[in-house]
mmCIF file of C-alpha atoms and ligand atoms in Angstrom:
data_model
loop_
_atom_site.group_PDB
_atom_site.id
_atom_site.type_symbol
_atom_site.label_atom_id
_atom_site.label_comp_id
_atom_site.label_asym_id
_atom_site.label_seq_id
_atom_site.Cartn_x
_atom_site.Cartn_y
_atom_site.Cartn_z
ATOM 1 C CA MET A 1 0.254 -0.091 0.006
ATOM 2 C CA SER A 2 1.222 3.421 -0.895
ATOM 3 C CA LEU A 3 2.169 6.286 1.722
ATOM 4 C CA THR A 4 0.875 8.840 -0.120
ATOM 5 C CA THR A 5 -2.934 8.970 -0.358
ATOM 6 C CA ALA A 6 -5.694 10.777 -1.965
ATOM 7 C CA GLU A 7 -7.889 12.902 0.556
ATOM 8 C CA PRO A 8 -10.764 10.789 1.705
ATOM 9 C CA HIS A 9 -13.962 10.910 -0.345
ATOM 10 C CA ARG A 10 -16.133 10.421 2.916
ATOM 11 C CA LEU A 11 -16.150 12.781 6.127
ATOM 12 C CA PRO A 12 -18.700 12.811 8.477
ATOM 13 C CA PRO A 13 -19.201 15.779 10.471
ATOM 14 C CA ASP A 14 -16.882 15.211 12.983
ATOM 15 C CA ASN A 15 -13.989 15.059 10.232
ATOM 16 C CA ARG A 16 -13.298 11.097 11.024
ATOM 17 C CA PRO A 17 -13.446 8.935 8.257
ATOM 18 C CA ALA A 18 -16.361 6.803 7.501
ATOM 19 C CA ASP A 19 -16.276 3.226 5.227
ATOM 20 C CA ARG A 20 -17.923 2.642 2.135
ATOM 21 C CA LEU A 21 -21.019 1.710 3.976
ATOM 22 C CA GLY A 22 -20.921 5.041 6.090
ATOM 23 C CA ARG A 23 -19.724 3.471 9.130
ATOM 24 C CA PRO A 24 -17.301 5.154 11.670
ATOM 25 C CA LEU A 25 -14.384 3.770 12.966
ATOM 26 C CA ARG A 26 -14.855 3.751 16.668
ATOM 27 C CA ASP A 27 -13.412 0.358 18.056
ATOM 28 C CA LEU A 28 -10.055 -0.933 17.840
ATOM 29 C CA ARG A 29 -9.285 -4.694 19.124
ATOM 30 C CA ILE A 30 -5.793 -5.443 19.881
ATOM 31 C CA SER A 31 -4.524 -8.722 19.859
ATOM 32 C CA VAL A 32 -1.543 -8.926 21.845
ATOM 33 C CA THR A 33 -0.703 -12.344 21.833
ATOM 34 C CA ASP A 34 -1.920 -15.290 19.352
ATOM 35 C CA ARG A 35 -0.807 -17.761 22.038
ATOM 36 C CA CYS A 36 -3.686 -19.499 24.022
ATOM 37 C CA ASN A 37 -3.430 -21.725 27.180
ATOM 38 C CA PHE A 38 -6.897 -22.923 26.395
ATOM 39 C CA ARG A 39 -7.693 -25.124 23.485
ATOM 40 C CA CYS A 40 -11.148 -24.449 23.095
ATOM 41 C CA SER A 41 -12.679 -26.369 20.420
ATOM 42 C CA TYR A 42 -14.803 -23.788 18.731
ATOM 43 C CA CYS A 43 -11.717 -21.566 18.469
ATOM 44 C CA MET A 44 -8.403 -23.078 18.685
ATOM 45 C CA PRO A 45 -9.056 -27.307 18.482
ATOM 46 C CA ARG A 46 -5.873 -28.875 19.682
ATOM 47 C CA GLU A 47 -5.774 -31.220 16.316
ATOM 48 C CA VAL A 48 -5.065 -28.155 14.865
ATOM 49 C CA PHE A 49 -2.861 -26.031 17.684
ATOM 50 C CA GLY A 50 -1.122 -28.836 18.809
ATOM 51 C CA PRO A 51 2.733 -28.960 20.402
ATOM 52 C CA ASP A 52 4.053 -28.676 16.405
ATOM 53 C CA HIS A 53 1.753 -25.495 15.988
ATOM 54 C CA ALA A 54 4.283 -22.433 14.988
ATOM 55 C CA PHE A 55 3.219 -19.747 17.270
ATOM 56 C CA LEU A 56 4.181 -16.293 16.039
ATOM 57 C CA PRO A 57 8.056 -15.820 16.769
ATOM 58 C CA ARG A 58 8.436 -12.635 19.125
ATOM 59 C CA SER A 59 10.451 -10.744 16.583
ATOM 60 C CA GLU A 60 7.148 -10.522 14.860
ATOM 61 C CA ILE A 61 5.110 -9.632 17.603
ATOM 62 C CA LEU A 62 4.364 -5.804 18.027
ATOM 63 C CA THR A 63 6.181 -4.119 20.845
ATOM 64 C CA PHE A 64 4.063 -2.075 23.214
ATOM 65 C CA GLU A 65 5.440 1.197 21.885
ATOM 66 C CA GLU A 66 4.565 0.153 18.341
ATOM 67 C CA ILE A 67 0.880 -0.770 19.792
ATOM 68 C CA THR A 68 0.419 2.469 21.732
ATOM 69 C CA ARG A 69 1.905 3.998 18.623
ATOM 70 C CA VAL A 70 -1.041 2.509 16.269
ATOM 71 C CA ALA A 71 -3.754 3.157 19.006
ATOM 72 C CA ARG A 72 -2.621 6.930 19.595
ATOM 73 C CA ILE A 73 -2.752 7.495 15.542
ATOM 74 C CA ALA A 74 -6.393 5.488 15.654
ATOM 75 C CA ALA A 75 -7.616 7.815 18.016
ATOM 76 C CA THR A 76 -7.051 10.704 15.702
ATOM 77 C CA LEU A 77 -9.269 8.770 13.636
ATOM 78 C CA GLY A 78 -12.375 8.346 15.692
ATOM 79 C CA VAL A 79 -11.181 5.207 17.929
ATOM 80 C CA LYS A 80 -12.749 5.676 21.405
ATOM 81 C CA LYS A 81 -12.855 2.210 22.619
ATOM 82 C CA LEU A 82 -9.423 -0.215 22.632
ATOM 83 C CA ARG A 83 -9.966 -3.873 23.847
ATOM 84 C CA LEU A 84 -6.720 -5.893 24.365
ATOM 85 C CA THR A 85 -7.829 -9.581 23.662
ATOM 86 C CA GLY A 86 -5.708 -12.460 21.717
ATOM 87 C CA GLY A 87 -4.990 -15.228 22.075
ATOM 88 C CA GLU A 88 -4.800 -14.982 25.690
ATOM 89 C CA PRO A 89 -3.776 -11.517 26.581
ATOM 90 C CA LEU A 90 -2.675 -11.980 30.325
ATOM 91 C CA LEU A 91 0.041 -14.682 28.648
ATOM 92 C CA ARG A 92 1.591 -11.477 27.169
ATOM 93 C CA SER A 93 4.178 -10.435 30.064
ATOM 94 C CA GLY A 94 4.400 -6.771 31.153
ATOM 95 C CA LEU A 95 0.710 -6.527 30.293
ATOM 96 C CA PRO A 96 -0.049 -3.979 33.077
ATOM 97 C CA ASP A 97 2.723 -1.585 31.495
ATOM 98 C CA LEU A 98 0.891 -1.572 27.906
ATOM 99 C CA ILE A 99 -2.434 -0.622 29.660
ATOM 100 C CA ARG A 100 -0.429 2.307 31.506
ATOM 101 C CA MET A 101 1.105 3.256 28.283
ATOM 102 C CA LEU A 102 -2.642 3.345 26.461
ATOM 103 C CA ASN A 103 -4.215 4.951 29.293
ATOM 104 C CA ASP A 104 -1.970 8.030 28.346
ATOM 105 C CA ILE A 105 -4.049 8.372 25.051
ATOM 106 C CA PRO A 106 -6.556 11.106 25.736
ATOM 107 C CA GLY A 107 -10.416 9.959 25.551
ATOM 108 C CA VAL A 108 -10.076 6.251 24.671
ATOM 109 C CA ASP A 109 -11.414 3.478 26.774
ATOM 110 C CA ILE A 110 -9.631 0.242 27.701
ATOM 111 C CA ALA A 111 -11.052 -2.828 28.429
ATOM 112 C CA LEU A 112 -9.931 -6.331 28.336
ATOM 113 C CA THR A 113 -11.260 -9.741 27.349
ATOM 114 C CA THR A 114 -9.651 -12.710 29.099
ATOM 115 C CA ASN A 115 -10.175 -16.757 29.830
ATOM 116 C CA GLY A 116 -9.595 -15.668 33.714
ATOM 117 C CA SER A 117 -7.350 -18.575 34.474
ATOM 118 C CA LEU A 118 -4.465 -16.024 35.099
ATOM 119 C CA LEU A 119 -6.905 -13.339 36.344
ATOM 120 C CA ALA A 120 -6.755 -14.187 40.442
ATOM 121 C CA ALA A 121 -3.353 -13.503 40.117
ATOM 122 C CA GLN A 122 -2.997 -10.278 37.669
ATOM 123 C CA ALA A 123 -5.817 -8.256 39.022
ATOM 124 C CA PRO A 124 -4.343 -6.219 41.331
ATOM 125 C CA ALA A 125 -1.545 -4.810 38.662
ATOM 126 C CA LEU A 126 -4.185 -4.739 35.850
ATOM 127 C CA VAL A 127 -6.257 -2.332 38.313
ATOM 128 C CA ASP A 128 -3.059 -0.332 39.368
ATOM 129 C CA ALA A 129 -2.415 0.337 35.653
ATOM 130 C CA GLY A 130 -5.832 1.686 35.171
ATOM 131 C CA LEU A 131 -7.586 -1.034 33.809
ATOM 132 C CA ARG A 132 -11.660 0.023 34.597
ATOM 133 C CA ARG A 133 -13.346 -3.377 33.493
ATOM 134 C CA ILE A 134 -13.053 -6.566 32.175
ATOM 135 C CA THR A 135 -14.801 -9.244 29.970
ATOM 136 C CA VAL A 136 -14.254 -12.845 31.438
ATOM 137 C CA SER A 137 -15.003 -15.962 29.163
ATOM 138 C CA LEU A 138 -16.762 -18.679 30.744
ATOM 139 C CA ASP A 139 -18.905 -20.921 28.779
ATOM 140 C CA SER A 140 -20.443 -23.101 31.769
ATOM 141 C CA LEU A 141 -20.589 -23.586 35.508
ATOM 142 C CA ASP A 142 -20.483 -27.141 35.084
ATOM 143 C CA ASP A 143 -17.066 -28.279 35.903
ATOM 144 C CA ALA A 144 -17.278 -31.394 33.576
ATOM 145 C CA ILE A 145 -18.554 -29.377 30.581
ATOM 146 C CA PHE A 146 -16.475 -26.543 31.094
ATOM 147 C CA ARG A 147 -13.447 -28.659 30.908
ATOM 148 C CA ALA A 148 -14.439 -30.473 27.799
ATOM 149 C CA MET A 149 -14.941 -27.140 26.219
ATOM 150 C CA ASN A 150 -11.309 -25.544 27.095
ATOM 151 C CA ASP A 151 -9.767 -29.199 26.480
ATOM 152 C CA ALA A 152 -6.827 -27.614 28.807
ATOM 153 C CA GLY A 153 -7.474 -29.209 31.890
ATOM 154 C CA PHE A 154 -8.733 -25.963 33.466
ATOM 155 C CA GLY A 155 -11.659 -26.184 35.935
ATOM 156 C CA VAL A 156 -14.549 -23.691 36.586
ATOM 157 C CA SER A 157 -13.087 -22.660 39.826
ATOM 158 C CA SER A 158 -10.136 -21.336 38.765
ATOM 159 C CA VAL A 159 -12.096 -18.952 36.816
ATOM 160 C CA ILE A 160 -14.340 -18.048 39.322
ATOM 161 C CA GLU A 161 -11.536 -17.389 41.413
ATOM 162 C CA GLY A 162 -10.299 -14.810 38.766
ATOM 163 C CA ILE A 163 -13.646 -12.993 38.380
ATOM 164 C CA ALA A 164 -14.021 -12.475 42.509
ATOM 165 C CA THR A 165 -10.702 -11.273 42.651
ATOM 166 C CA ALA A 166 -11.456 -8.661 39.658
ATOM 167 C CA SER A 167 -14.911 -7.809 41.545
ATOM 168 C CA ALA A 168 -12.996 -7.680 44.881
ATOM 169 C CA VAL A 169 -10.248 -4.907 43.306
ATOM 170 C CA GLY A 170 -13.311 -2.972 41.658
ATOM 171 C CA LEU A 171 -13.233 -4.465 38.301
ATOM 172 C CA PRO A 172 -16.755 -4.626 36.791
ATOM 173 C CA VAL A 173 -16.994 -7.843 35.304
ATOM 174 C CA LYS A 174 -19.106 -8.961 31.829
ATOM 175 C CA VAL A 175 -19.168 -12.923 31.483
ATOM 176 C CA ASN A 176 -18.945 -14.098 27.912
ATOM 177 C CA ALA A 177 -20.488 -17.440 27.055
ATOM 178 C CA VAL A 178 -20.271 -18.999 23.625
ATOM 179 C CA VAL A 179 -23.042 -21.357 23.262
ATOM 180 C CA ARG A 180 -22.703 -24.672 21.337
ATOM 181 C CA ARG A 181 -25.424 -27.183 20.441
ATOM 182 C CA GLY A 182 -25.417 -30.376 22.549
ATOM 183 C CA LEU A 183 -22.492 -28.786 24.371
ATOM 184 C CA ASN A 184 -23.839 -26.277 26.831
ATOM 185 C CA GLU A 185 -27.198 -25.011 25.711
ATOM 186 C CA HIS A 186 -29.183 -26.790 28.371
ATOM 187 C CA THR A 187 -26.559 -24.835 30.831
ATOM 188 C CA VAL A 188 -27.794 -21.044 30.289
ATOM 189 C CA VAL A 189 -30.347 -20.792 33.083
ATOM 190 C CA ASP A 190 -27.620 -22.072 35.412
ATOM 191 C CA LEU A 191 -25.260 -19.287 34.405
ATOM 192 C CA ALA A 192 -27.683 -16.605 33.833
ATOM 193 C CA ARG A 193 -28.958 -17.127 37.354
ATOM 194 C CA TRP A 194 -25.193 -17.359 39.288
ATOM 195 C CA ALA A 195 -24.146 -14.014 37.311
ATOM 196 C CA ARG A 196 -27.337 -12.411 38.381
ATOM 197 C CA GLU A 197 -26.653 -13.159 41.916
ATOM 198 C CA HIS A 198 -23.000 -11.920 41.623
ATOM 199 C CA GLY A 199 -23.879 -8.601 40.026
ATOM 200 C CA HIS A 200 -22.170 -9.466 36.595
ATOM 201 C CA ILE A 201 -23.817 -9.225 33.170
ATOM 202 C CA VAL A 202 -23.364 -12.295 31.357
ATOM 203 C CA ARG A 203 -23.350 -11.971 27.110
ATOM 204 C CA PHE A 204 -24.477 -15.358 25.456
ATOM 205 C CA ILE A 205 -22.685 -15.738 22.014
ATOM 206 C CA GLU A 206 -23.671 -17.541 19.352
ATOM 207 C CA TYR A 207 -20.994 -20.031 17.785
ATOM 208 C CA MET A 208 -19.824 -18.416 14.889
ATOM 209 C CA ASP A 209 -17.838 -19.699 12.053
ATOM 210 C CA VAL A 210 -14.661 -17.627 12.556
ATOM 211 C CA GLY A 211 -11.400 -18.856 11.540
ATOM 212 C CA HIS A 212 -11.237 -21.949 9.307
ATOM 213 C CA SER A 213 -10.092 -24.693 12.155
ATOM 214 C CA ASN A 214 -13.312 -25.417 14.254
ATOM 215 C CA GLY A 215 -15.523 -27.171 11.379
ATOM 216 C CA TRP A 216 -18.064 -25.041 12.023
ATOM 217 C CA ARG A 217 -21.859 -26.127 11.135
ATOM 218 C CA LEU A 218 -24.904 -24.135 10.948
ATOM 219 C CA ASP A 219 -26.662 -26.718 12.927
ATOM 220 C CA ASP A 220 -23.850 -26.051 15.953
ATOM 221 C CA ALA A 221 -25.391 -22.309 16.606
ATOM 222 C CA VAL A 222 -27.762 -21.958 18.939
ATOM 223 C CA PRO A 223 -30.084 -19.089 18.260
ATOM 224 C CA GLY A 224 -29.928 -16.192 20.822
ATOM 225 C CA GLU A 225 -33.831 -16.132 20.183
ATOM 226 C CA GLU A 226 -33.897 -19.555 21.930
ATOM 227 C CA ILE A 227 -31.422 -18.531 24.470
ATOM 228 C CA VAL A 228 -33.820 -15.893 25.703
ATOM 229 C CA ARG A 229 -36.547 -18.278 25.912
ATOM 230 C CA ARG A 230 -34.825 -21.003 27.643
ATOM 231 C CA ILE A 231 -33.751 -18.214 30.233
ATOM 232 C CA SER A 232 -37.226 -16.260 30.488
ATOM 233 C CA ALA A 233 -38.832 -19.584 30.702
ATOM 234 C CA GLU A 234 -37.065 -19.179 34.618
ATOM 235 C CA MET A 235 -36.459 -15.835 35.225
ATOM 236 C CA SER A 236 -38.539 -12.966 33.262
ATOM 237 C CA LEU A 237 -37.226 -10.823 30.797
ATOM 238 C CA ALA A 238 -37.952 -7.315 29.340
ATOM 239 C CA THR A 239 -35.923 -6.024 26.317
ATOM 240 C CA ALA A 240 -33.608 -2.813 27.149
ATOM 241 C CA ASP A 241 -32.309 -0.648 25.308
ATOM 242 C CA PRO A 242 -28.895 -0.450 23.510
ATOM 243 C CA ASN A 243 -26.388 1.582 25.681
ATOM 244 C CA TYR A 244 -25.348 3.187 22.487
ATOM 245 C CA ARG A 245 -25.161 2.745 18.528
ATOM 246 C CA GLY A 246 -23.301 -0.399 17.422
ATOM 247 C CA GLU A 247 -23.451 -2.176 20.790
ATOM 248 C CA VAL A 248 -23.354 -5.625 19.614
ATOM 249 C CA ALA A 249 -24.996 -7.217 22.502
ATOM 250 C CA GLN A 250 -28.751 -7.062 22.369
ATOM 251 C CA ARG A 251 -29.822 -6.470 26.107
ATOM 252 C CA TRP A 252 -32.508 -8.106 28.457
ATOM 253 C CA ARG A 253 -32.782 -6.922 31.431
ATOM 254 C CA TYR A 254 -34.601 -9.118 35.048
ATOM 255 C CA ALA A 255 -38.477 -7.931 34.923
ATOM 256 C CA ASP A 256 -38.972 -8.662 38.481
ATOM 257 C CA GLY A 257 -36.147 -7.032 40.051
ATOM 258 C CA PRO A 258 -34.515 -3.728 39.711
ATOM 259 C CA SER A 259 -31.030 -4.732 38.301
ATOM 260 C CA GLY A 260 -29.584 -7.519 36.221
ATOM 261 C CA GLU A 261 -29.412 -7.912 32.749
ATOM 262 C CA ILE A 262 -28.322 -10.469 29.986
ATOM 263 C CA GLY A 263 -27.236 -10.078 26.487
ATOM 264 C CA VAL A 264 -27.415 -12.230 23.394
ATOM 265 C CA ILE A 265 -24.883 -11.540 20.530
ATOM 266 C CA THR A 266 -26.740 -12.940 17.646
ATOM 267 C CA SER A 267 -24.199 -12.296 14.901
ATOM 268 C CA VAL A 268 -25.164 -15.821 12.939
ATOM 269 C CA THR A 269 -29.027 -15.488 13.182
ATOM 270 C CA GLN A 270 -29.470 -11.505 13.523
ATOM 271 C CA PRO A 271 -26.430 -9.935 11.810
ATOM 272 C CA PHE A 272 -25.755 -6.518 12.881
ATOM 273 C CA CYS A 273 -22.772 -5.521 10.346
ATOM 274 C CA GLY A 274 -24.667 -2.244 9.453
ATOM 275 C CA ASP A 275 -23.544 -0.692 13.077
ATOM 276 C CA CYS A 276 -19.977 -2.673 13.090
ATOM 277 C CA THR A 277 -17.343 -0.042 14.073
ATOM 278 C CA ARG A 278 -14.284 -2.335 14.593
ATOM 279 C CA ALA A 279 -11.239 -2.787 13.299
ATOM 280 C CA ARG A 280 -8.650 -5.509 14.481
ATOM 281 C CA LEU A 281 -4.886 -5.399 15.190
ATOM 282 C CA SER A 282 -3.184 -8.432 14.964
ATOM 283 C CA ALA A 283 -0.195 -9.446 17.382
ATOM 284 C CA ASP A 284 2.373 -9.191 14.259
ATOM 285 C CA GLY A 285 0.643 -5.663 13.227
ATOM 286 C CA HIS A 286 -1.991 -6.929 10.725
ATOM 287 C CA LEU A 287 -4.989 -4.129 10.464
ATOM 288 C CA TYR A 288 -8.483 -6.029 9.803
ATOM 289 C CA THR A 289 -11.526 -4.715 8.851
ATOM 290 C CA CYS A 290 -14.090 -7.618 9.730
ATOM 291 C CA LEU A 291 -13.862 -10.593 12.175
ATOM 292 C CA PHE A 292 -14.292 -13.025 9.101
ATOM 293 C CA ALA A 293 -11.986 -11.399 6.889
ATOM 294 C CA THR A 294 -9.660 -13.485 4.949
ATOM 295 C CA ALA A 295 -6.735 -10.871 4.262
ATOM 296 C CA GLY A 296 -5.243 -7.652 6.416
ATOM 297 C CA THR A 297 -3.083 -5.037 5.568
ATOM 298 C CA ASP A 298 0.710 -5.081 7.658
ATOM 299 C CA LEU A 299 1.432 -2.373 9.260
ATOM 300 C CA ARG A 300 5.007 -3.382 10.335
ATOM 301 C CA PRO A 301 6.744 -2.040 7.015
ATOM 302 C CA ALA A 302 5.428 1.269 7.854
ATOM 303 C CA LEU A 303 5.824 0.930 11.355
ATOM 304 C CA ARG A 304 9.546 -0.384 11.417
ATOM 305 C CA ASN A 305 10.842 1.430 8.525
ATOM 306 C CA GLY A 306 10.775 5.000 9.554
ATOM 307 C CA ALA A 307 6.949 6.004 8.201
ATOM 308 C CA ARG A 308 6.174 9.209 9.905
ATOM 309 C CA ASP A 309 2.688 9.164 11.853
ATOM 310 C CA ALA A 310 1.142 10.955 9.277
ATOM 311 C CA ASP A 311 1.666 8.415 7.119
ATOM 312 C CA VAL A 312 0.545 5.557 9.437
ATOM 313 C CA ARG A 313 -2.377 7.900 9.971
ATOM 314 C CA ASN A 314 -3.150 7.416 6.100
ATOM 315 C CA ILE A 315 -2.624 3.997 5.686
ATOM 316 C CA LEU A 316 -5.464 3.293 8.443
ATOM 317 C CA ARG A 317 -7.895 6.079 7.177
ATOM 318 C CA ASP A 318 -7.243 4.925 3.698
ATOM 319 C CA VAL A 319 -7.957 0.535 4.657
ATOM 320 C CA TRP A 320 -11.079 2.229 6.704
ATOM 321 C CA LEU A 321 -12.354 4.528 3.562
ATOM 322 C CA ALA A 322 -11.874 1.252 1.369
ATOM 323 C CA ARG A 323 -13.758 -0.827 3.923
ATOM 324 C CA GLU A 324 -17.207 -2.764 2.891
ATOM 325 C CA ASP A 325 -17.055 -5.906 4.886
ATOM 326 C CA ARG A 326 -20.494 -7.583 5.836
ATOM 327 C CA TYR A 327 -19.710 -10.818 6.135
ATOM 328 C CA SER A 328 -22.077 -12.092 8.643
ATOM 329 C CA GLU A 329 -25.072 -10.484 6.168
ATOM 330 C CA LEU A 330 -23.970 -12.333 3.691
ATOM 331 C CA ARG A 331 -22.893 -15.596 5.198
ATOM 332 C CA SER A 332 -24.048 -18.394 3.058
ATOM 333 C CA ALA A 333 -22.744 -22.086 1.904
ATOM 334 C CA ASN A 334 -20.390 -20.478 -0.255
ATOM 335 C CA THR A 335 -18.632 -18.163 2.450
ATOM 336 C CA ILE A 336 -18.270 -20.877 5.274
ATOM 337 C CA PRO A 337 -15.674 -22.555 3.401
ATOM 338 C CA LEU A 338 -13.163 -19.270 3.000
ATOM 339 C CA GLU A 339 -9.980 -19.396 4.721
ATOM 340 C CA LYS A 340 -10.697 -16.688 6.923
ATOM 341 C CA VAL A 341 -7.999 -15.826 9.616
ATOM 342 C CA GLU A 342 -8.574 -17.489 13.104
ATOM 343 C CA MET A 343 -9.833 -15.620 15.771
ATOM 344 C CA SER A 344 -7.038 -16.340 18.549
ATOM 345 C CA TYR A 345 -4.666 -14.547 15.723
ATOM 346 C CA ILE A 346 -6.774 -11.625 14.700
ATOM 347 C CA GLY A 347 -8.486 -11.177 18.067
ATOM 348 C CA GLY A 348 -11.807 -12.158 19.755
HETATM 349 N N1 SAM B 401 -8.532 -15.630 25.361
HETATM 350 C C1 SAM B 401 -9.198 -14.754 25.912
HETATM 351 C C2 SAM B 401 -10.685 -14.939 26.036
HETATM 352 O O1 SAM B 401 -10.945 -16.231 26.400
HETATM 353 O O2 SAM B 401 -11.726 -14.560 26.299
HETATM 354 C C3 SAM B 401 -9.713 -13.928 24.498
HETATM 355 C C4 SAM B 401 -9.271 -14.460 23.244
HETATM 356 S S1 SAM B 401 -11.307 -14.776 22.924
HETATM 357 C C5 SAM B 401 -10.857 -15.549 20.993
HETATM 358 C C6 SAM B 401 -12.551 -13.607 22.718
HETATM 359 C C7 SAM B 401 -13.609 -14.255 22.824
HETATM 360 O O3 SAM B 401 -14.264 -15.015 21.480
HETATM 361 C C8 SAM B 401 -13.929 -15.612 24.260
HETATM 362 O O4 SAM B 401 -14.915 -15.211 24.558
HETATM 363 C C9 SAM B 401 -14.330 -16.662 22.986
HETATM 364 O O5 SAM B 401 -15.257 -17.579 23.855
HETATM 365 C C10 SAM B 401 -14.825 -16.113 22.214
HETATM 366 N N2 SAM B 401 -15.102 -16.984 20.613
HETATM 367 C C11 SAM B 401 -13.757 -17.775 20.126
HETATM 368 N N3 SAM B 401 -14.168 -18.420 19.029
HETATM 369 C C12 SAM B 401 -15.572 -18.131 19.128
HETATM 370 C C13 SAM B 401 -16.516 -18.759 18.105
HETATM 371 N N4 SAM B 401 -16.171 -19.670 17.280
HETATM 372 N N5 SAM B 401 -17.823 -18.524 17.888
HETATM 373 C C14 SAM B 401 -18.060 -17.298 19.280
HETATM 374 N N6 SAM B 401 -17.195 -17.033 19.807
HETATM 375 C C15 SAM B 401 -16.090 -17.403 19.702
#
């Protein structure tokens, strides 16, 4: 990609670029590592990510300075929210230092998504560094089911301990649960009840055809509507308005009490591409404009060859201006076999 670019052809009123479908850039998800200590069958199946799998070498992974530079430049294009993810972000050593560096960027909110297994040990340092909220993935409270889903010997108690420690040090916790047909759909009510009792919002995610290695079939996804039906049979629910445009979860509040809510993320059965304002930065510095992308733009040549901030900004801006992704709206038998990049690499 050339470093000199034409003027943007579409600028919303606040002078921030919008893509070809009129969507502004608001969120940057940053994968800080492609490694994970879980082997969830729907994300990093052990057969594909086995002992011989070649993860990114250290030299190819962006440094904290490089990540912060991209984030700072992205903020000038409209990014308001940064989410650190992976892989498992808590495997990246020194992560609190990165949070501190990102916190110096004015006007951005920082979030982190983790599997929670290392959270009990790290939560205090994350808060000290300035993290103000966290999302923890926990697919089921049933220990046998959870172990079967993470396929790495982690029991529910390690994640619960992480969540409890995070809450104790003042981090609001959201819980993410992927629901997969035949595996954990019968445990969603228990998880919702537990989250409600502990003051956490739980969001149920339809199992998606991200990546190319999980052998996804439409029948394996449990529609959000069915999840809501299961929960509302036990605890009455009422729809709640989105907190902001582009919020990925549809919200439901408990109708029989003053507080508490659940969310469903229905990327398969009710796609929300029209409101998608997210870009993703892989651990090795590729920029992707869709979770289901097959290719990204390598920012490292610019970052490592002395490009000025203005040059890097032009690259980001041009990528965003050219964006027309809406994979989930176009999903069909023909798109499912596409060689999409893995979620562990691109950042969940
Ligand atoms: N390791 C961290 C974690 O477990 O939260 C961050 C990365 S993980 C890829 C981010 C989120 O993506 C997790 O909540 C995970 O359950 C979800 N995820 C991974 N593969 C998925 C799939 N095929 N469909 C739906 N969600 C998926």
